[in-house]
Coordinates of N, CA and C in Angstrom, one line a residue:
M1 N -15.6 -8.8 -13.2 CA -15.3 -7.9 -13.3 C -13.8 -8.5 -13.3
R2 N -12.9 -7.7 -14.1 CA -11.4 -8.0 -13.9 C -10.3 -7.0 -13.1
I3 N -10.1 -7.1 -12.2 CA -8.9 -6.0 -12.0 C -7.3 -6.7 -12.1
A4 N -6.7 -5.7 -12.4 CA -5.3 -5.5 -12.6 C -4.7 -4.9 -11.5
C5 N -3.4 -5.7 -10.8 CA -2.8 -5.8 -9.9 C -1.3 -5.3 -10.5
L6 N -0.8 -4.1 -10.3 CA 0.3 -3.9 -10.6 C 1.9 -3.8 -9.5
H7 N 2.1 -4.9 -9.1 CA 2.8 -5.1 -8.3 C 4.3 -4.7 -8.3
T8 N 5.4 -4.5 -7.5 CA 6.8 -4.3 -7.6 C 7.6 -5.7 -6.7
A9 N 6.7 -6.6 -6.2 CA 7.4 -7.5 -5.6 C 6.5 -9.0 -5.7
A10 N 7.1 -9.8 -6.5 CA 5.9 -11.3 -6.7 C 5.2 -11.9 -5.2
S11 N 5.9 -11.2 -4.2 CA 5.2 -11.8 -2.9 C 4.1 -11.1 -2.6
N12 N 3.6 -10.1 -3.4 CA 2.4 -9.5 -3.1 C 1.5 -9.9 -3.6
I13 N 1.6 -10.9 -4.6 CA 0.7 -11.6 -5.2 C -0.3 -12.5 -4.4
G14 N 0.4 -13.2 -3.3 CA -0.1 -14.7 -2.4 C -0.8 -13.6 -1.6
I15 N -0.3 -12.1 -1.1 CA -1.0 -11.5 0.2 C -2.3 -10.7 -0.3
F16 N -2.3 -10.5 -1.6 CA -3.8 -9.5 -1.9 C -4.7 -11.2 -2.5
E17 N -4.2 -11.9 -2.6 CA -5.0 -13.5 -3.0 C -5.9 -13.6 -1.9
Q18 N -4.9 -13.5 -0.9 CA -5.4 -14.0 1.0 C -6.4 -12.8 1.2
A19 N -6.6 -11.9 0.6 CA -7.4 -10.5 1.2 C -8.1 -10.6 0.2
A20 N -8.2 -10.9 -1.1 CA -9.4 -11.5 -1.8 C -10.4 -12.5 -1.2
S21 N -9.6 -13.7 -0.4 CA -10.3 -14.4 0.2 C -11.1 -14.4 0.8
R22 N -10.4 -13.4 2.1 CA -11.2 -13.2 3.3 C -12.5 -12.5 2.7
L23 N -12.3 -11.5 1.6 CA -13.5 -10.9 1.4 C -14.4 -11.4 0.5
A24 N -14.4 -12.8 0.3 CA -15.3 -13.5 -0.3 C -15.4 -13.1 -2.3
L25 N -13.9 -12.5 -2.5 CA -14.2 -12.4 -4.2 C -14.1 -13.8 -4.9
P26 N -14.8 -13.1 -5.8 CA -14.6 -14.6 -6.8 C -13.3 -15.0 -7.1
A27 N -13.2 -16.1 -7.3 CA -11.4 -16.9 -7.9 C -11.4 -16.3 -9.5
G28 N -10.0 -15.8 -9.4 CA -9.8 -15.7 -10.7 C -10.0 -13.8 -11.4
Q29 N -10.5 -13.2 -10.0 CA -11.2 -11.9 -10.4 C -9.9 -10.9 -10.6
L30 N -8.7 -11.3 -9.9 CA -7.3 -10.5 -9.6 C -6.6 -11.1 -10.9
H31 N -5.9 -10.1 -11.8 CA -4.9 -10.3 -12.7 C -3.6 -9.6 -12.1
H32 N -2.7 -10.7 -11.8 CA -1.2 -10.1 -11.3 C -0.2 -9.7 -12.6
V33 N 0.3 -8.6 -12.1 CA 1.5 -8.2 -13.1 C 2.4 -7.8 -12.2
V34 N 3.7 -8.0 -12.2 CA 5.2 -7.8 -11.3 C 6.5 -7.2 -12.4
Q35 N 6.6 -6.0 -11.5 CA 7.6 -5.0 -12.6 C 8.6 -4.7 -11.4
S36 N 9.1 -5.4 -11.0 CA 9.8 -5.3 -9.6 C 11.3 -4.1 -10.2
N37 N 11.6 -4.0 -11.6 CA 12.5 -3.4 -12.2 C 12.1 -1.5 -11.4
L38 N 10.9 -1.2 -11.3 CA 10.2 0.0 -11.4 C 11.0 0.3 -9.9
L39 N 10.3 -0.5 -8.7 CA 10.8 -0.2 -7.5 C 12.8 -0.1 -7.4
E40 N 12.7 -1.5 -7.9 CA 14.6 -1.4 -8.2 C 15.2 0.1 -8.3
E41 N 14.6 0.5 -9.7 CA 15.3 2.1 -10.0 C 14.6 3.5 -9.1
A42 N 13.7 3.1 -8.6 CA 13.2 4.5 -7.7 C 14.2 4.2 -6.6
E43 N 14.5 3.3 -6.3 CA 15.7 3.0 -4.7 C 17.0 3.4 -5.5
K44 N 16.9 3.3 -6.5 CA 18.4 3.3 -7.1 C 18.5 5.0 -7.1
Q45 N 17.7 5.5 -7.6 CA 17.5 7.0 -8.2 C 17.5 7.7 -6.8
G46 N 16.8 7.4 -6.0 CA 16.0 8.2 -4.6 C 14.7 8.4 -4.5
G47 N 14.0 8.1 -5.6 CA 12.8 8.4 -5.7 C 12.2 8.2 -7.2
I48 N 11.0 8.7 -7.6 CA 10.2 8.9 -8.7 C 11.1 9.9 -9.9
T49 N 11.6 9.1 -11.1 CA 11.7 10.1 -12.3 C 10.9 10.3 -13.4
Q50 N 11.3 10.6 -14.3 CA 10.1 11.1 -15.2 C 10.3 9.7 -16.3
A51 N 11.3 9.1 -16.1 CA 11.7 8.0 -17.0 C 10.9 6.7 -16.3
I52 N 10.5 6.7 -14.7 CA 9.9 5.5 -13.9 C 8.2 6.1 -14.4
S53 N 7.8 7.4 -13.9 CA 6.5 7.7 -13.7 C 6.1 7.3 -15.6
S54 N 7.0 7.6 -16.6 CA 6.6 6.9 -18.0 C 6.1 5.7 -18.2
Q55 N 6.8 4.8 -17.9 CA 7.3 3.5 -17.8 C 5.9 3.2 -17.0
T56 N 5.8 3.5 -15.8 CA 4.5 2.9 -15.4 C 3.0 3.2 -16.1
L57 N 3.3 4.8 -16.5 CA 1.5 4.9 -17.1 C 1.6 4.2 -18.4
R58 N 2.8 3.6 -19.0 CA 2.5 2.9 -20.0 C 1.9 1.4 -19.7
I59 N 2.4 0.9 -19.1 CA 2.0 -0.1 -18.2 C 0.7 -0.3 -17.5
I60 N 0.3 0.6 -16.9 CA -1.2 0.7 -16.8 C -2.3 1.0 -17.5
T61 N -1.6 1.4 -19.2 CA -2.3 2.0 -20.0 C -2.7 0.6 -20.5
E62 N -1.9 0.0 -20.4 CA -1.6 -1.5 -21.5 C -2.6 -2.4 -20.6
L63 N -2.6 -2.5 -19.2 CA -3.8 -3.2 -18.2 C -4.9 -3.0 -18.4
L64 N -5.2 -1.5 -18.7 CA -6.6 -1.5 -18.8 C -7.4 -2.0 -20.3
E65 N -6.5 -2.0 -20.7 CA -6.9 -2.9 -22.5 C -7.7 -3.7 -22.0
D66 N -7.7 -4.7 -21.0 CA -8.4 -6.0 -20.4 C -8.9 -6.0 -19.0
A67 N -8.4 -4.9 -18.3 CA -9.1 -4.8 -17.3 C -9.8 -3.9 -17.1
D68 N -10.4 -3.8 -15.7 CA -11.6 -2.6 -15.6 C -11.2 -2.1 -14.8
A69 N -10.1 -2.4 -13.9 CA -9.8 -1.3 -12.7 C -8.4 -1.6 -12.7
V70 N -7.4 -1.0 -12.1 CA -5.8 -1.1 -12.2 C -5.7 -0.8 -10.4
L71 N -5.0 -1.6 -9.5 CA -4.5 -0.8 -8.5 C -3.4 -1.1 -8.7
V72 N -2.4 -0.1 -8.2 CA -1.0 0.1 -8.1 C -0.6 -0.2 -6.6
T73 N -0.3 -1.5 -6.7 CA 0.0 -1.8 -5.1 C 1.1 -1.3 -4.4
C74 N 2.0 -0.6 -5.2 CA 3.7 -0.4 -4.6 C 3.4 0.9 -4.1
S75 N 3.2 1.3 -2.9 CA 3.6 3.1 -2.3 C 4.1 4.2 -3.0
T76 N 5.5 3.0 -3.5 CA 6.5 4.5 -4.2 C 6.3 4.8 -5.3
L77 N 5.3 3.8 -5.6 CA 4.7 4.2 -7.3 C 3.4 5.0 -7.0
G78 N 2.7 5.3 -5.8 CA 1.3 5.4 -5.6 C 1.5 6.8 -6.4
T79 N 2.1 7.9 -6.3 CA 1.6 9.5 -6.5 C 1.2 9.0 -8.5
I80 N 2.3 8.0 -9.0 CA 2.2 7.8 -10.3 C 0.7 7.4 -10.4
A81 N 0.0 6.6 -9.7 CA -1.6 6.1 -9.6 C -2.5 7.4 -9.8
D82 N -2.3 8.3 -8.6 CA -2.8 9.7 -8.9 C -3.0 10.4 -9.9
A83 N -1.6 10.8 -10.5 CA -1.7 11.6 -11.9 C -2.7 10.7 -12.5
A84 N -2.0 9.3 -13.4 CA -3.0 8.7 -14.2 C -4.8 8.7 -14.2
Q85 N -5.4 8.9 -12.9 CA -6.9 8.5 -12.8 C -7.3 9.6 -13.7
S86 N -7.0 10.7 -13.6 CA -7.9 11.4 -14.6 C -7.5 11.5 -16.1
S87 N -6.5 10.8 -16.2 CA -6.3 10.3 -17.6 C -7.7 9.2 -18.2
F88 N -7.7 8.5 -17.2 CA -8.7 7.2 -17.9 C -9.9 7.7 -17.3
N89 N -11.0 6.2 -18.0 CA -12.4 6.5 -18.0 C -12.9 5.0 -16.9
K90 N -11.6 4.7 -16.9 CA -11.4 3.5 -15.6 C -11.1 3.7 -14.9
P91 N -11.2 3.2 -13.1 CA -10.7 3.4 -11.9 C -9.0 2.9 -12.1
V92 N -8.3 4.1 -11.4 CA -6.9 3.2 -11.5 C -6.6 4.2 -10.0
L93 N -6.3 3.3 -9.0 CA -6.0 3.6 -7.5 C -5.1 2.8 -7.1
R94 N -4.5 4.2 -6.1 CA -3.1 3.7 -5.3 C -3.6 3.1 -4.3
T95 N -3.1 1.7 -3.4 CA -3.7 0.9 -2.6 C -3.8 1.8 -1.0
D96 N -2.6 2.5 -1.0 CA -2.5 3.4 0.2 C -3.5 4.8 0.1
R97 N -3.9 5.2 -1.1 CA -5.0 6.0 -0.5 C -6.5 5.7 -0.3
A98 N -6.6 4.2 -1.2 CA -7.7 3.6 -0.1 C -7.4 3.8 1.7
L99 N -6.3 3.2 2.0 CA -6.0 2.9 3.3 C -6.2 4.1 4.3
A100 N -5.5 5.2 3.2 CA -5.6 6.6 4.2 C -7.2 7.1 4.3
E101 N -7.8 7.1 3.3 CA -9.3 7.6 3.5 C -10.2 6.4 4.5
Q102 N -9.7 5.3 4.5 CA -10.4 4.3 5.7 C -9.8 5.0 6.7
A103 N -8.3 5.2 7.1 CA -8.3 5.7 8.2 C -8.5 7.1 9.2
L104 N -8.9 7.5 7.6 CA -9.5 8.8 8.0 C -11.2 9.1 8.6
E105 N -12.0 8.0 7.5 CA -12.9 7.5 8.1 C -13.6 7.0 9.7
S106 N -12.1 6.4 10.1 CA -12.2 6.0 11.7 C -12.5 7.1 12.4
G107 N -12.2 8.2 12.5 CA -12.0 9.2 13.4 C -11.1 8.9 14.3
L108 N -10.1 8.0 14.6 CA -9.2 8.0 15.6 C -7.7 8.2 15.4
S109 N -6.8 8.7 16.6 CA -6.0 8.9 16.6 C -5.0 7.8 15.4
V110 N -3.9 8.1 14.7 CA -3.4 7.3 13.8 C -2.0 7.0 13.8
T111 N -1.4 6.1 13.7 CA 0.1 5.9 13.4 C 0.4 5.0 12.2
V112 N 0.8 5.7 11.0 CA 1.2 5.1 10.0 C 2.6 4.0 9.7
L113 N 2.7 3.2 9.4 CA 3.7 2.6 9.6 C 4.7 2.1 8.5
C114 N 5.7 2.6 8.0 CA 6.4 2.4 6.6 C 7.7 1.4 7.2
T115 N 7.9 0.8 6.1 CA 9.2 0.2 6.2 C 9.8 0.7 5.1
A116 N 10.0 0.9 3.5 CA 10.0 1.0 2.5 C 11.4 2.8 2.8
P117 N 12.0 3.0 2.5 CA 12.6 4.5 2.7 C 12.2 5.6 1.5
T118 N 11.7 4.8 0.2 CA 11.4 5.4 -0.9 C 9.9 5.8 -0.8
T119 N 9.5 4.9 0.0 CA 7.8 5.1 0.7 C 7.4 6.0 1.2
L120 N 8.6 6.5 2.5 CA 8.3 7.4 3.4 C 7.6 8.7 3.1
Q121 N 7.7 9.7 1.9 CA 7.8 11.1 1.4 C 6.4 10.6 0.9
P122 N 5.9 9.9 -0.1 CA 5.0 9.6 -0.8 C 3.6 9.4 0.1
T123 N 4.1 9.0 1.1 CA 3.0 8.4 2.1 C 2.7 9.7 2.9
T124 N 4.0 10.4 3.0 CA 4.0 11.1 4.3 C 2.8 12.3 3.9
D125 N 3.0 12.4 2.4 CA 2.1 13.6 1.6 C 1.1 13.0 1.1
L126 N 1.0 11.9 1.5 CA -0.8 11.5 1.0 C -1.4 11.5 2.2
F127 N -0.9 11.0 3.5 CA -1.3 10.9 4.7 C -1.8 12.4 4.8
R128 N -0.7 13.6 4.9 CA -1.3 14.5 5.4 C -1.8 15.4 4.5
K129 N -2.2 14.9 3.1 CA -3.1 15.7 2.3 C -4.7 15.2 2.9
V130 N -5.0 13.8 3.1 CA -6.2 13.5 3.3 C -6.7 13.9 4.2
F131 N -5.2 14.4 5.4 CA -6.2 14.6 6.9 C -6.3 16.3 7.0
A132 N -5.8 16.8 6.0 CA -5.5 18.3 5.9 C -6.7 18.8 6.7
D133 N -7.8 18.7 6.4 CA -8.7 19.5 7.0 C -9.7 19.1 8.2
T134 N -8.9 18.2 9.2 CA -9.4 17.5 10.3 C -8.1 18.0 11.3
P135 N -8.9 18.0 12.5 CA -7.6 17.7 13.7 C -6.9 16.7 14.1
I136 N -7.0 15.8 13.6 CA -6.4 14.8 13.4 C -5.0 14.9 12.8
K137 N -3.8 14.6 13.3 CA -2.6 14.4 12.8 C -1.7 13.3 12.6
P138 N -1.9 12.5 11.7 CA -1.2 11.1 11.8 C 0.3 10.8 12.2
D139 N 0.6 10.3 12.7 CA 1.7 9.9 13.0 C 2.6 8.7 12.2
I140 N 3.7 9.5 11.3 CA 4.2 8.5 10.1 C 5.4 8.3 10.6
R141 N 6.0 7.1 10.5 CA 7.2 6.5 10.8 C 7.8 5.5 10.0
L142 N 9.0 5.5 10.3 CA 9.6 4.2 9.0 C 10.1 3.3 10.2
I143 N 10.0 2.1 9.7 CA 11.0 1.1 10.8 C 12.0 1.5 10.2
D144 N 12.6 1.1 11.4 CA 14.7 1.5 11.0 C 14.5 0.0 10.4
K145 N 15.8 -0.2 9.4 CA 16.0 -1.6 9.0 C 15.4 -2.6 8.7
A146 N 14.2 -2.5 8.4 CA 12.8 -3.2 8.6 C 12.9 -3.6 6.9
W147 N 13.4 -3.0 5.8 CA 13.3 -3.1 4.4 C 15.0 -3.8 4.3
D148 N 15.4 -3.5 4.9 CA 17.0 -4.6 4.4 C 16.4 -6.0 4.9
I149 N 15.9 -6.3 5.8 CA 15.1 -7.4 6.2 C 14.1 -8.1 5.1
F150 N 13.5 -7.2 4.7 CA 12.5 -7.5 3.8 C 13.4 -8.3 2.4
R151 N 14.5 -7.2 2.2 CA 15.1 -7.9 0.8 C 15.7 -9.0 1.1
S152 N 16.4 -9.2 2.2 CA 17.1 -10.5 2.6 C 16.3 -11.7 2.4
G153 N 14.9 -11.7 2.5 CA 14.1 -12.9 2.7 C 14.1 -13.6 3.8
D154 N 14.0 -12.9 4.8 CA 13.6 -13.2 6.3 C 11.9 -12.7 6.7
S155 N 10.9 -13.1 5.8 CA 9.6 -12.4 6.4 C 9.2 -12.5 8.0
T156 N 9.9 -13.8 8.6 CA 9.2 -14.0 9.7 C 9.9 -12.8 10.9
T157 N 11.0 -12.3 10.7 CA 11.5 -11.4 11.1 C 11.2 -10.0 10.8
Y158 N 10.8 -9.5 9.5 CA 9.9 -8.8 9.2 C 8.7 -8.3 9.5
N159 N 8.2 -9.1 9.6 CA 6.6 -9.1 10.7 C 6.2 -8.9 11.8
R160 N 7.5 -9.4 12.7 CA 7.9 -9.5 14.2 C 8.1 -7.9 14.1
M161 N 8.9 -7.7 13.3 CA 9.5 -5.8 13.6 C 8.5 -4.9 13.2
I162 N 7.6 -5.1 12.3 CA 6.2 -4.4 12.2 C 5.5 -4.3 13.1
A163 N 4.7 -5.8 13.6 CA 4.1 -6.3 15.0 C 4.5 -5.5 16.1
D164 N 5.8 -5.0 16.3 CA 6.5 -4.8 17.5 C 6.6 -2.9 17.3
A165 N 6.8 -2.8 15.9 CA 6.6 -1.1 16.2 C 5.3 -0.5 16.4
A166 N 4.3 -1.5 16.0 CA 2.4 -1.2 16.1 C 2.6 -1.3 17.6
E167 N 2.9 -1.8 18.1 CA 2.6 -2.6 19.5 C 3.0 -1.2 20.4
T168 N 4.5 -0.5 19.7 CA 4.9 0.8 20.9 C 3.9 1.9 20.4
A169 N 3.8 1.8 19.1 CA 3.0 2.5 19.1 C 1.4 2.7 19.9
Y170 N 0.8 1.5 20.1 CA -0.3 1.7 21.3 C 0.0 2.0 22.1
Q171 N 1.0 0.7 22.6 CA 1.7 1.6 24.4 C 1.9 3.2 24.5
Q172 N 2.0 4.1 23.2 CA 2.5 5.7 23.0 C 1.0 6.1 22.8
G173 N 0.3 5.4 22.7 CA -1.4 5.8 22.6 C -2.2 6.0 21.6
T174 N -1.6 5.6 20.4 CA -2.3 5.9 19.4 C -3.2 4.4 19.0
Q175 N -4.8 5.1 18.7 CA -6.0 4.1 18.4 C -6.0 3.3 17.2
L176 N -5.3 3.8 16.3 CA -5.0 2.8 15.0 C -3.7 3.2 14.5
V177 N -3.3 1.7 14.0 CA -2.2 1.4 13.1 C -2.4 1.1 11.6
V178 N -2.2 1.5 11.2 CA -2.1 1.7 9.6 C -0.9 1.1 8.9
L179 N -0.7 -0.1 8.3 CA 0.5 -0.6 7.9 C 0.3 -0.3 6.3
A180 N 1.6 0.5 5.9 CA 0.9 1.4 4.9 C 1.6 0.7 3.4
Q181 N 2.0 -0.2 3.4 CA 2.6 -1.0 2.3 C 2.1 -2.1 2.5
T182 N 1.7 -2.9 1.2 CA 1.4 -4.6 1.1 C 2.2 -5.3 1.7
S183 N 3.3 -5.2 1.5 CA 4.4 -6.5 2.0 C 4.5 -6.3 3.4
M184 N 3.6 -5.2 4.0 CA 2.9 -5.6 5.5 C 2.1 -5.7 6.3
A185 N 1.3 -6.1 5.1 CA -0.1 -7.1 5.4 C -0.2 -7.8 6.3
D186 N 0.8 -9.2 6.3 CA 0.7 -10.5 6.5 C 1.2 -9.8 8.2
A187 N 1.9 -9.1 8.8 CA 2.1 -8.6 10.1 C 0.9 -8.6 10.8
S188 N 0.0 -8.2 10.5 CA -1.7 -7.9 11.0 C -1.8 -9.0 12.0
A189 N -1.8 -10.5 11.5 CA -1.5 -11.4 12.1 C -1.1 -11.7 13.4
L190 N -0.1 -10.7 13.7 CA 0.9 -11.0 15.2 C 0.3 -9.8 16.1
I191 N -0.6 -9.0 15.3 CA -1.1 -7.9 16.2 C -2.6 -8.3 17.0
S192 N -2.3 -8.0 18.7 CA -3.7 -8.7 19.0 C -5.6 -8.3 18.2
R193 N -6.0 -8.9 18.6 CA -6.9 -8.6 18.0 C -8.1 -7.7 18.7
E194 N -7.4 -7.2 20.0 CA -8.2 -6.2 20.6 C -7.7 -5.0 19.9
R195 N -6.4 -5.0 19.0 CA -6.1 -3.3 18.5 C -6.5 -3.3 17.3
K196 N -6.4 -2.2 16.8 CA -7.5 -1.4 15.7 C -5.9 -1.6 14.8
V197 N -6.0 -2.4 13.5 CA -5.2 -2.2 12.6 C -5.6 -1.9 11.0
L198 N -5.2 -1.4 10.1 CA -5.7 -1.6 8.8 C -4.6 -1.8 7.8
D199 N -4.8 -2.5 7.0 CA -3.6 -3.1 5.8 C -4.1 -2.6 4.5
A200 N -3.0 -2.6 3.7 CA -3.4 -2.0 2.6 C -4.2 -2.5 1.5
P201 N -4.0 -3.9 1.1 CA -5.0 -5.0 0.3 C -6.3 -4.8 0.4
T202 N -6.6 -5.3 2.1 CA -8.0 -5.3 2.3 C -8.6 -3.9 2.1
A203 N -7.9 -2.8 2.2 CA -8.4 -1.7 2.1 C -8.7 -1.0 0.5
A204 N -7.8 -1.4 -0.6 CA -8.0 -1.2 -1.8 C -9.1 -2.0 -2.4
L205 N -9.0 -3.3 -2.0 CA -10.2 -4.3 -2.5 C -11.4 -3.9 -2.2
L206 N -11.9 -3.5 -1.0 CA -12.8 -2.8 -0.7 C -13.7 -1.6 -1.1
R207 N -12.2 -0.6 -1.4 CA -12.9 0.0 -2.2 C -13.1 0.1 -4.0
I208 N -12.0 -0.6 -4.6 CA -12.2 -1.0 -5.9 C -13.1 -1.6 -6.2
T209 N -13.8 -2.7 -5.6 CA -14.9 -3.5 -5.7 C -16.3 -2.4 -5.6
A210 N -16.1 -1.5 -5.0 CA -17.2 -0.5 -4.9 C -17.5 0.3 -6.2
E211 N -16.1 0.6 -6.9 CA -16.2 1.4 -8.0 C -16.1 1.0 -9.3
V212 N -16.4 -0.3 -9.3 CA -16.4 -0.8 -10.6 C -18.0 -1.3 -10.7

């Protein structure tokens, strides 16, 4: 099985490989492609444009020529992956959809943390849709200034900000914290093991390997 991962940040490669190792997936099963220009353009335009969507779909099509499935690991591009799924006979999954569905299955109260401003609306729309027929209303939060810190390359401070935001949510009564973006996954190591936390790479790999 060959899983192609479409990233918009090179740092996500290591995060996905670590998740694959924890899940004991065979070495070399993941194939990584980085297209940072897609997220850069979305940030510049304030969201997804038709040009960004078209380019992303073209890349997915090319990846599926050799892959058994494609994971779109950028939450900002997630809606494009949803639209693409019905167009292909192989799985195309946005990582945060797997995350939202796993959070729903938990039955717990949920706080969803985001760091990238362009991710906030797609993530909000996704979680509200997934949870629409339940009494649970996920609390979706943007961690102020965290994305600027990530862009500066200060991963230590970035992860600490995420862990602190998670702890605040726990103290306010949430039972489960969801780290909505792949770049946030490393922060889970800073969160107490007694707390319940979900990260996107783990959720997505569990889901996609079950489908293929």
